[in-house]
XYZ file of C-alpha atoms in Angstrom:
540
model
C 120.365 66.617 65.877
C 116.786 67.935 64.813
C 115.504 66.793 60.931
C 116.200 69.633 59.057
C 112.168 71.233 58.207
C 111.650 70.765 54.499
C 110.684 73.315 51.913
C 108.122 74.044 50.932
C 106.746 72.842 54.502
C 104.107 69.932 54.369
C 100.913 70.821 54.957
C 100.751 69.745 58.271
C 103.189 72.158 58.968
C 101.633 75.057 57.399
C 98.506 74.536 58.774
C 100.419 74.243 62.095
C 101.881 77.626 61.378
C 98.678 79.462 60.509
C 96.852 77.817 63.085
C 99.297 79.472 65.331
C 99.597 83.164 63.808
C 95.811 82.839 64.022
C 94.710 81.567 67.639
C 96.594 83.673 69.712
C 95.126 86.825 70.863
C 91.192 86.255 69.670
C 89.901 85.587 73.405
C 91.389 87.310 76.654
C 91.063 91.095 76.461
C 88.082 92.652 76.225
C 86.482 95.416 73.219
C 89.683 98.024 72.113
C 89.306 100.524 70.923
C 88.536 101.556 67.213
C 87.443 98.830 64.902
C 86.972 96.346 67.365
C 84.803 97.923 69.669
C 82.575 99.266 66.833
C 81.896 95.162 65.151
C 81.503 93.741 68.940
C 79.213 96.753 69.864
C 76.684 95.988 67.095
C 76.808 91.920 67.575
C 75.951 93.276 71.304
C 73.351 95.153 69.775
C 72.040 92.701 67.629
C 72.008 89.696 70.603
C 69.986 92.061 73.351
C 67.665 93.455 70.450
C 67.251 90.166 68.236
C 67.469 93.057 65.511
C 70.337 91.179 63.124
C 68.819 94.072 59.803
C 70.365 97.179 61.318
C 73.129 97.282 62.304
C 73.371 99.922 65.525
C 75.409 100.936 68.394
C 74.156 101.844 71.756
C 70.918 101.631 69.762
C 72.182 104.439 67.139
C 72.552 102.954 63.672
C 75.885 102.505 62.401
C 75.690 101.462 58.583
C 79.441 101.801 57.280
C 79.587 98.265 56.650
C 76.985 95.334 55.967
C 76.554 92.952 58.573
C 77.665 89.747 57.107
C 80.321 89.690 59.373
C 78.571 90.374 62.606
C 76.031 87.606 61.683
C 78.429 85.036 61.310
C 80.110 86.572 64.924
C 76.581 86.351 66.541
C 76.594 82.906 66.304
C 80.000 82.338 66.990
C 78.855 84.501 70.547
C 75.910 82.134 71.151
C 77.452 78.805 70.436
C 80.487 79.718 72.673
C 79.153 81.989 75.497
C 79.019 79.612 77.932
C 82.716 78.447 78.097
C 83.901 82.176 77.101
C 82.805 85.388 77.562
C 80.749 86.915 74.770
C 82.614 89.363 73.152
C 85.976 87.074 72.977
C 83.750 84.118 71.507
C 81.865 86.402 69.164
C 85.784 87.277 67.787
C 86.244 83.954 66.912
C 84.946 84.339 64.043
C 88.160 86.371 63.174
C 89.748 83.308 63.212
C 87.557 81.514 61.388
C 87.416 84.044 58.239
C 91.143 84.146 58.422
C 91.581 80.583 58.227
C 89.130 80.012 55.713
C 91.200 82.851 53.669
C 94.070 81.414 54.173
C 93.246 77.971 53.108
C 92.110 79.481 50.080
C 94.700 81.636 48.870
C 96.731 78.773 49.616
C 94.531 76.719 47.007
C 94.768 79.291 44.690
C 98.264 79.467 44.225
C 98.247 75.971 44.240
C 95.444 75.303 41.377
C 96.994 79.034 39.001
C 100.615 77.742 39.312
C 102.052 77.303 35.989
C 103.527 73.763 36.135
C 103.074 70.910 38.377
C 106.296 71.359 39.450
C 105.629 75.012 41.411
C 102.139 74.107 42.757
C 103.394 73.135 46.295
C 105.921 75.960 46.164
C 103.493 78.630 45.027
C 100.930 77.727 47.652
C 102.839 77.793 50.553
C 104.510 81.120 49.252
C 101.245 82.825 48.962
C 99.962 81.759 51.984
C 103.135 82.168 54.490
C 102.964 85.997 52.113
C 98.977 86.451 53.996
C 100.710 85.382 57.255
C 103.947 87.618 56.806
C 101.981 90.792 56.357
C 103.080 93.030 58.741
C 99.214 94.678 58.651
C 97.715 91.564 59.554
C 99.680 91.205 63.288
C 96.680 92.824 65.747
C 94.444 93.235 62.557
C 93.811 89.591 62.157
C 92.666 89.118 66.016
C 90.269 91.873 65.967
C 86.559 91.993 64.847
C 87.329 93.510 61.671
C 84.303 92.952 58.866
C 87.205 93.367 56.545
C 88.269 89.989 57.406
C 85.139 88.288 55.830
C 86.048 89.882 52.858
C 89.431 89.175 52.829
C 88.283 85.344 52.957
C 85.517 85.783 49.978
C 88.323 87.429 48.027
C 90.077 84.796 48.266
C 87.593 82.018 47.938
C 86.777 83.873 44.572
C 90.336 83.727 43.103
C 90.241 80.414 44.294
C 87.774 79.524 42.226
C 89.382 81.318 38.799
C 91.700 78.439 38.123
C 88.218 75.919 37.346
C 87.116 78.621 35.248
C 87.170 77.131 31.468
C 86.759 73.805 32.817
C 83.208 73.712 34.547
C 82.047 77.462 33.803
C 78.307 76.966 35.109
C 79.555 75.619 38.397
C 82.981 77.836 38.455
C 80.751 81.065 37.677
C 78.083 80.398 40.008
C 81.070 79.740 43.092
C 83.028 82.918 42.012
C 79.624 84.836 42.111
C 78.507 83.626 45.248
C 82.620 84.906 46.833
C 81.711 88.199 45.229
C 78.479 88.262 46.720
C 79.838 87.399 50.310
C 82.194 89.947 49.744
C 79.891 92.876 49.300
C 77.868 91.904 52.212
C 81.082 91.840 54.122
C 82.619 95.369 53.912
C 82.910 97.976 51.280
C 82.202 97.151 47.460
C 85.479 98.598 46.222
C 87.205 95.284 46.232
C 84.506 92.721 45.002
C 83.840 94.986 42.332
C 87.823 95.320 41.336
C 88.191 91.261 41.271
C 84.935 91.403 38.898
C 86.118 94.282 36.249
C 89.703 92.778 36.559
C 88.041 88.918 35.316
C 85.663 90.849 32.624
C 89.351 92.831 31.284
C 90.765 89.571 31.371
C 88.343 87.217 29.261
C 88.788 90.261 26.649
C 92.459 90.490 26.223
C 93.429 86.521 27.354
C 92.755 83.831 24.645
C 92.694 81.081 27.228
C 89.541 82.739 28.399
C 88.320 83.834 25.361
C 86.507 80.931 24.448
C 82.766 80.314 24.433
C 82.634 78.830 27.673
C 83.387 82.729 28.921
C 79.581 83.424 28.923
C 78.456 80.742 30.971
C 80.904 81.672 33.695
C 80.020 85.340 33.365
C 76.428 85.322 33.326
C 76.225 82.622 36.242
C 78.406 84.650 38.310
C 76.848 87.769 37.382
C 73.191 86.105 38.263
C 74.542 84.248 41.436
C 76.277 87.842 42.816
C 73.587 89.736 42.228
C 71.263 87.524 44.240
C 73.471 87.538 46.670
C 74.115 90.958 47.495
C 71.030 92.291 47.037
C 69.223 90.417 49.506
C 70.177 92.793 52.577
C 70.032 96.156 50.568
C 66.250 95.009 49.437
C 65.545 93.618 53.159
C 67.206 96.818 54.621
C 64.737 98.703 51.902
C 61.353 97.079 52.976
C 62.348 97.362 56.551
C 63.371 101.278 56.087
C 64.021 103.306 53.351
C 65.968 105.998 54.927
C 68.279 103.699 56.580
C 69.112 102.198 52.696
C 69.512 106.012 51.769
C 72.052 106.555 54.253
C 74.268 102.931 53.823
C 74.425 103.856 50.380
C 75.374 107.462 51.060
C 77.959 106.222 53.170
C 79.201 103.535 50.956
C 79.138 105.757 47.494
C 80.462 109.104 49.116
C 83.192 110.266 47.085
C 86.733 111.200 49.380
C 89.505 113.504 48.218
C 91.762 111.428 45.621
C 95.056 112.634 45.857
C 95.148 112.965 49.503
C 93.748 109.291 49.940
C 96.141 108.050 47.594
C 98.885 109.174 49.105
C 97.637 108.097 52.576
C 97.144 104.411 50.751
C 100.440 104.431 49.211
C 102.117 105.295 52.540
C 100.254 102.945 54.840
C 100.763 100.356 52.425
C 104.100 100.583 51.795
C 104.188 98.791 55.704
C 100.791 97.145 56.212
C 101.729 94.509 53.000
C 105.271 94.788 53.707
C 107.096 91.936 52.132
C 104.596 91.034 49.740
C 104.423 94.529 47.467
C 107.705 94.528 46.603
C 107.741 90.755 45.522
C 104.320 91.958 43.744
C 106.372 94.507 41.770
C 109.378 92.592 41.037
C 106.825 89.630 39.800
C 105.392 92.353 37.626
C 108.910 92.926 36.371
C 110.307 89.795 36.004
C 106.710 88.465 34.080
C 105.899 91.127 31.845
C 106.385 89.053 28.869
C 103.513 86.752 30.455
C 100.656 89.402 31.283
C 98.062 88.128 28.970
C 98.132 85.176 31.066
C 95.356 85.562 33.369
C 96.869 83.893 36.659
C 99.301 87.094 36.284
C 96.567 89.606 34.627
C 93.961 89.378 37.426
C 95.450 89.963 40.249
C 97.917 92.430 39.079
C 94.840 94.315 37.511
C 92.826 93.734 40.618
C 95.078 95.433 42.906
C 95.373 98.494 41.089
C 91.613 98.963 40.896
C 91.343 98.179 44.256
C 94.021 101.138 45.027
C 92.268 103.173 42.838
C 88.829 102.690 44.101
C 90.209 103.633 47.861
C 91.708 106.400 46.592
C 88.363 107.632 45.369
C 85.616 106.063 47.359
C 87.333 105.032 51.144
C 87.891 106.586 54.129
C 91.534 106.935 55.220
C 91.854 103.727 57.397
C 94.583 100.760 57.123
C 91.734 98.334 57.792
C 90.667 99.133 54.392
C 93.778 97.681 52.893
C 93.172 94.230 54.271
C 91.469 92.480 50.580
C 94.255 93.731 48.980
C 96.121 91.596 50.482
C 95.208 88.521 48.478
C 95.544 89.789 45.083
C 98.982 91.090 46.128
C 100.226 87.537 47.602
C 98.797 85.685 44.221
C 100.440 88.608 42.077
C 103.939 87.873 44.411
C 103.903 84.532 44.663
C 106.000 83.193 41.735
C 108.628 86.101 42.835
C 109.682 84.494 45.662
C 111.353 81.780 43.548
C 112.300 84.668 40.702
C 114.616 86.507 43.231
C 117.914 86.859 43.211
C 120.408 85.566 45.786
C 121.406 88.817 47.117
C 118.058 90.124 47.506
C 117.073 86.731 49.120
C 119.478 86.925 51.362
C 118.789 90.671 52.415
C 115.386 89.490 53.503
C 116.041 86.804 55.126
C 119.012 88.210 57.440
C 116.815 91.580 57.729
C 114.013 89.332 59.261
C 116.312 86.980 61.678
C 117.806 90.307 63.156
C 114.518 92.327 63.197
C 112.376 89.403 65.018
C 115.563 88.342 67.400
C 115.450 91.757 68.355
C 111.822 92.277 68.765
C 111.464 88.683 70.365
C 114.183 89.184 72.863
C 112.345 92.812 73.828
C 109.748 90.672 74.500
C 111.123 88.440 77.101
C 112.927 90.745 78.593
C 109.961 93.086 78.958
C 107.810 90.313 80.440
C 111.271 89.542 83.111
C 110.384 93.184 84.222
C 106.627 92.826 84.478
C 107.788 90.073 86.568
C 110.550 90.440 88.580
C 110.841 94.152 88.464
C 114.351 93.703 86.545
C 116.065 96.060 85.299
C 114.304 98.614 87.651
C 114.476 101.061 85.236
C 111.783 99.232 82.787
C 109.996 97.939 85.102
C 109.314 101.694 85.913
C 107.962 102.299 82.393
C 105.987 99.521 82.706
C 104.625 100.662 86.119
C 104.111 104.012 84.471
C 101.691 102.760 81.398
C 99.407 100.913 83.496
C 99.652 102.417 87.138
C 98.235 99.863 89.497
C 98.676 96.667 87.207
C 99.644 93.519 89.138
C 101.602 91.149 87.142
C 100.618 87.310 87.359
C 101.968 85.163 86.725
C 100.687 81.564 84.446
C 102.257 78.809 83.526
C 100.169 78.120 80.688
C 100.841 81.284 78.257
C 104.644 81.041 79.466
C 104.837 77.893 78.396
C 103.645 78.399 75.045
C 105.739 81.366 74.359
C 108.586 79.011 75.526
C 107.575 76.555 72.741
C 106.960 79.353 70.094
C 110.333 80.561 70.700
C 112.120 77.148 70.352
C 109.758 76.547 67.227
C 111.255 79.659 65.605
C 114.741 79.118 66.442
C 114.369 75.753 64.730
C 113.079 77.239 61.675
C 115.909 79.491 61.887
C 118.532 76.933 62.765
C 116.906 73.980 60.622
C 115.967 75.535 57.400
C 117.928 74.385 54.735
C 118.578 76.903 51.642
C 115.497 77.277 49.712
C 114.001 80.404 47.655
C 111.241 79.908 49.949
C 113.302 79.986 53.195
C 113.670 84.346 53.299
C 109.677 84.101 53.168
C 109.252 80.984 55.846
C 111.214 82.882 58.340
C 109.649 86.135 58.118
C 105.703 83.793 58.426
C 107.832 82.677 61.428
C 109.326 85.774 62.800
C 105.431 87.286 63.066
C 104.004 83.936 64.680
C 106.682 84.609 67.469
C 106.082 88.172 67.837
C 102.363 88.258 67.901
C 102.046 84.988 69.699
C 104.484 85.846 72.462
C 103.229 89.050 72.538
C 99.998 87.661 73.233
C 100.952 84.982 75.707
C 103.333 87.259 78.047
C 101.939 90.795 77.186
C 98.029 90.972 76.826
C 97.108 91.598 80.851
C 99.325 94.632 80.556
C 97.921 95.755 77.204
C 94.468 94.961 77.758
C 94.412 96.049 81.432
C 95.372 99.843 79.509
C 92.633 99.480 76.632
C 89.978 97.710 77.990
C 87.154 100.341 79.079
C 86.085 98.006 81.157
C 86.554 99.978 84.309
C 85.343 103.055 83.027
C 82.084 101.701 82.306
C 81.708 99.851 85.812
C 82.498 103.068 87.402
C 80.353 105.317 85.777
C 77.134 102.763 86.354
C 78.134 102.731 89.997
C 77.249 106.817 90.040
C 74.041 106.647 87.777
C 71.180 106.587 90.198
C 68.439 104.011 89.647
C 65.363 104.525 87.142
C 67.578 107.673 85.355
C 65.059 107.678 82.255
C 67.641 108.953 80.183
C 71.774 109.975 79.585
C 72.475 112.521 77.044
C 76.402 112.475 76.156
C 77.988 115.125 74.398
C 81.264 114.229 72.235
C 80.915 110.557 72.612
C 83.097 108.210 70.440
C 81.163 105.414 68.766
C 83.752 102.916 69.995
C 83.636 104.269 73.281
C 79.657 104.259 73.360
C 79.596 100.489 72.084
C 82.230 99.644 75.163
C 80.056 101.696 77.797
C 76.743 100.040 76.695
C 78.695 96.310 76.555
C 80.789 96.970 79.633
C 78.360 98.340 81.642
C 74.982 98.594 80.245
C 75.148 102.351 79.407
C 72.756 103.800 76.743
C 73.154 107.193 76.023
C 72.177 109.620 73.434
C 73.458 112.595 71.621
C 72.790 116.100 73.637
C 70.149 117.705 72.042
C 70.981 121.311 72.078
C 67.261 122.908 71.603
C 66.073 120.765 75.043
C 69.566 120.546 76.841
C 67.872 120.030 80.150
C 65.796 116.465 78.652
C 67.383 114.166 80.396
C 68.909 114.284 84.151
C 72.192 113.014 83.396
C 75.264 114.079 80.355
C 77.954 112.079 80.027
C 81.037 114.042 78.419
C 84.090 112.520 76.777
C 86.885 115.373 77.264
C 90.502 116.049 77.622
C 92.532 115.023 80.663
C 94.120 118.652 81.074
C 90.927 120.709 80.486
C 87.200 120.536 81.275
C 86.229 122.970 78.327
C 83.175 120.677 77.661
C 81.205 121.383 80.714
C 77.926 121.795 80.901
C 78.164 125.031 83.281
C 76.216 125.831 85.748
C 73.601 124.312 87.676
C 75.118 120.723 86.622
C 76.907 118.632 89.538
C 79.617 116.432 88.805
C 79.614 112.353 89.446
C 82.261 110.775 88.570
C 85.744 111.761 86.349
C 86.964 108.489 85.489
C 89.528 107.185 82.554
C 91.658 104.555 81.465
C 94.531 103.240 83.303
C 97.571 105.626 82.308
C 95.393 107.239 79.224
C 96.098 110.516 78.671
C 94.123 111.823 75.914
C 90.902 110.825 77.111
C 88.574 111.341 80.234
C 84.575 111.176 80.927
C 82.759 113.343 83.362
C 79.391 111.968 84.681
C 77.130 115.599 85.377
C 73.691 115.574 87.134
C 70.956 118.441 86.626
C 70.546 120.473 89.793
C 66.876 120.352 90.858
């Protein structure tokens, strides 16, 4: 018989467990397509033009975001180029910022809990919460800036706990995470993490002492030094390229409408930790001047708020929300009663068998071509894909499998069990997933062959390539892919360049350029059907 697994799990075993949510999946497949393509294309851009300022695209400048992200994935692509390709090493650093965030939400827990008797239990709650997020399964293996602020938020509420004891030293580290932070993605949720610790030395006496100062004017100092440096570089280097980042970042969206999107997306994307959040909320209402409840129950509702008003509608933007949720949900876990444990627990064990065993029995058809009839749906998502297969990624979706049928089968009862499982149940899905599905997947996404087959039909020295409804990602994958610069149609001087590039429909060709333009090539994806792109040469 097997030892029965512990709970909470030692820390060998959780880092074990995040270690393997977080590998799989971050090399192997090339750029996809939104997000992912959009970070690699500008570290692309920044490596051939030694340009690390501005961030662009295909040489057009792409300011949504600040680049401390593709910095820290530039030199995750240099050190590592030469035993993997670029764009999977640059991703790496993926898996570095979502380590480093989950180490630290896991200290956080640890160093807020309320007794020494729930540190150990809080910690791993919080961070097997992070891992359980169902948002988090493909968004945590792609280049996602978001990610760098996920792991500054939490370095910053890990830092909250040391907050009366050294203030000069806790201030200046929680204002150097809030400074990261804003260089990392949008300022909505540094800036809710810093008005939710001003509300809460105001209203919470065990912060309203006079060591409050110290930590608030060091942190305020340390941020602002921090995230002002690119702005003011940005500045000197080009004023109208600081104009339009800030446009970008301060552009006001439609509330309601965005709120509603939030609520919904959400409601899935931190799916099982909002519902612990609330019930925490609940259950601990008596305790909400306490600030290890205040803050992050404070900070996610700003944070909500401020997408509501300030983001564009995209799940990516929910990912720092995250670890104000899991701190806020945290002591739930073990608040919970029996029934309600239960329901999650059994919910999760039938919902990943089920998903697992789809899985296997998916990558059986890829295989063998058994049962014919999904093999046939397989053959019909990625017509011409050749299955191979390795012995390698089998055999470690073998061992993730028997790893989460122990944790099924070996987990004594525990509060914390309902929550280990689920952690567990998305490690299998995602990692098999990875292991015994990625050729297939990536061979469908990758725009790989699109670019190769469009360069193969440009004819040397072309001075130029105007495109006409061109996709950012798509343009970042063309120029990585296959060296393919092209720029936006200008409609006064049509004719300026000898070659247009159109991104179009599969069932129409309304974009043409008309007459006196020859076609090249009409190439796509592998089994896409929304999108196709027509090479067109000036007649002389």
């Amino acid at each position: 018989m097997l030892p029965r697994l512990t709970l909470p799990p030692p820390p060998a075993a959780l880092a074990l467990i995040a270690v393997a949510f977080v590998l799989p999946g971050l090399a192997g497949h090339d750029l996809w397509k939104s997000q992912d393509a959009l970070a690699l294309g500008i570290v692309f851009e920044m490596a051939q033009s030694g340009d690390a300022l501005v961030p662009r695209i295909a040489g057009t400048p792409w300011l949504y975001d600040p680049p401390l992200y593709h910095w820290f994935a530039l030199a995750f692509g240099k050190i590592f180029q030469f035993i993997l390709e670029f764009h999977s090493a640059a991703r790496l650093a993926s898996g570095a910022f979502m380590l480093a965030a989950l180490y630290l939400v896991h200290a956080a827990a640890r160093d807020w809990a309320a007794d020494e008797a729930t540190r150990r239990t809080n910690a791993a709650a919080a961070l097997l919460l992070i891992i359980g997020a169902v948002g988090l399964v493909v968004r945590a293996h792609e280049a996602l800036p978001e990610l760098a602020s996920l792991a500054a938020i939490c370095g910053a509420l890990a830092v909250l706990p040391h907050a009366t004891r050294r203030p000069l030293h806790a201030g200046a580290a929680f204002g150097a995470a809030l400074g990261f932070a804003l260089l990392s993605a949008t300022w909505i949720a540094p800036a809710a993490l810093a008005l939710a610790v001003i509300l809460a030395h105001a209203l919470c006496s065990e912060w309203r002492t006079r060591k409050a100062w110290p930590f608030l004017g060091a942190a305020a100092l340390v941020a602002a030094l921090i995230a002002a440096s690119w702005p003011l570089a940005l500045g000197w280097r080009s004023p109208e390229a600081l104009a339009q980042w800030w446009a970008l970042a301060s552009r006001p969206h439609e509330p309601l409408a965005n709120l509603r999107y939030f609520l919904s997306a959400g409601s899935w994307f931190a799916w099982p930790a909002w519902p612990l959040a609330l019930w925490a909320a609940w259950t601990l209402r008596r305790r909400w001047r306490e600030p290890r409840l205040l803050v992050p129950a404070v900070t996610t509702l700003i944070m909500l708020a401020g997408l509501a008003l300030w983001a564009p509608t995209q799940d990516v933007n929910l990912i720092p929300v995250l670890a104000p949720l899991a701190l806020l949900a945290a002591p739930a876990v073990f608040a919970l009663r029996r029934g309600a444990t239960a329901a999650l627990d059994w919910f999760g064990i039938l919902t990943f068998a089920f998903f697992g065993s789809l899985v296997w029995v998916g990558y059986l058809a890829m295989q063998t071509g058994l049962p014919p009839r999904l093999a046939a749906n397989f053959a019909r998502s990625a017509p011409g894909f050749s299955a191979q297969f390795e012995l390698l990624p089998f055999a470690l979706a073998l061992a993730l499998t028997a790893a989460w049928l122990y944790l099924v089968l070996r987990t004594p009862p525990s509060p914390l069990r309902a929550v280990a499982r689920w952690a567990a149940g998305i490690v299998l899905l995602w990692g098999s997933f990875a292991m015994l599905w990625m050729p297939w997947m990536d061979y469908q996404k990758s725009y790989r062959s699109v670019a190769l087959q469009l360069r193969s039909k440009i004819p040397v020295n072309t001075p130029c390539i105007a495109h006409r409804s061109l996709g950012m990602p798509q343009a970042a994958a063309l120029h990585y892919h296959g060296g393919i610069r092209a720029r936006p149609l200008d409609v006064l001087k049509p004719d300026a360049c000898p070659l247009l590039l159109v991104q179009g429909s599969t069932r129409h060709e309304f974009d043409a350029p008309g007459a006196g333009w020859t076609k090249l090539a009409d190439v796509g994806r592998p089994g896409d059907k929304s999108e196709r792109f027509r090479l067109y040469r000036r007649g002389k």
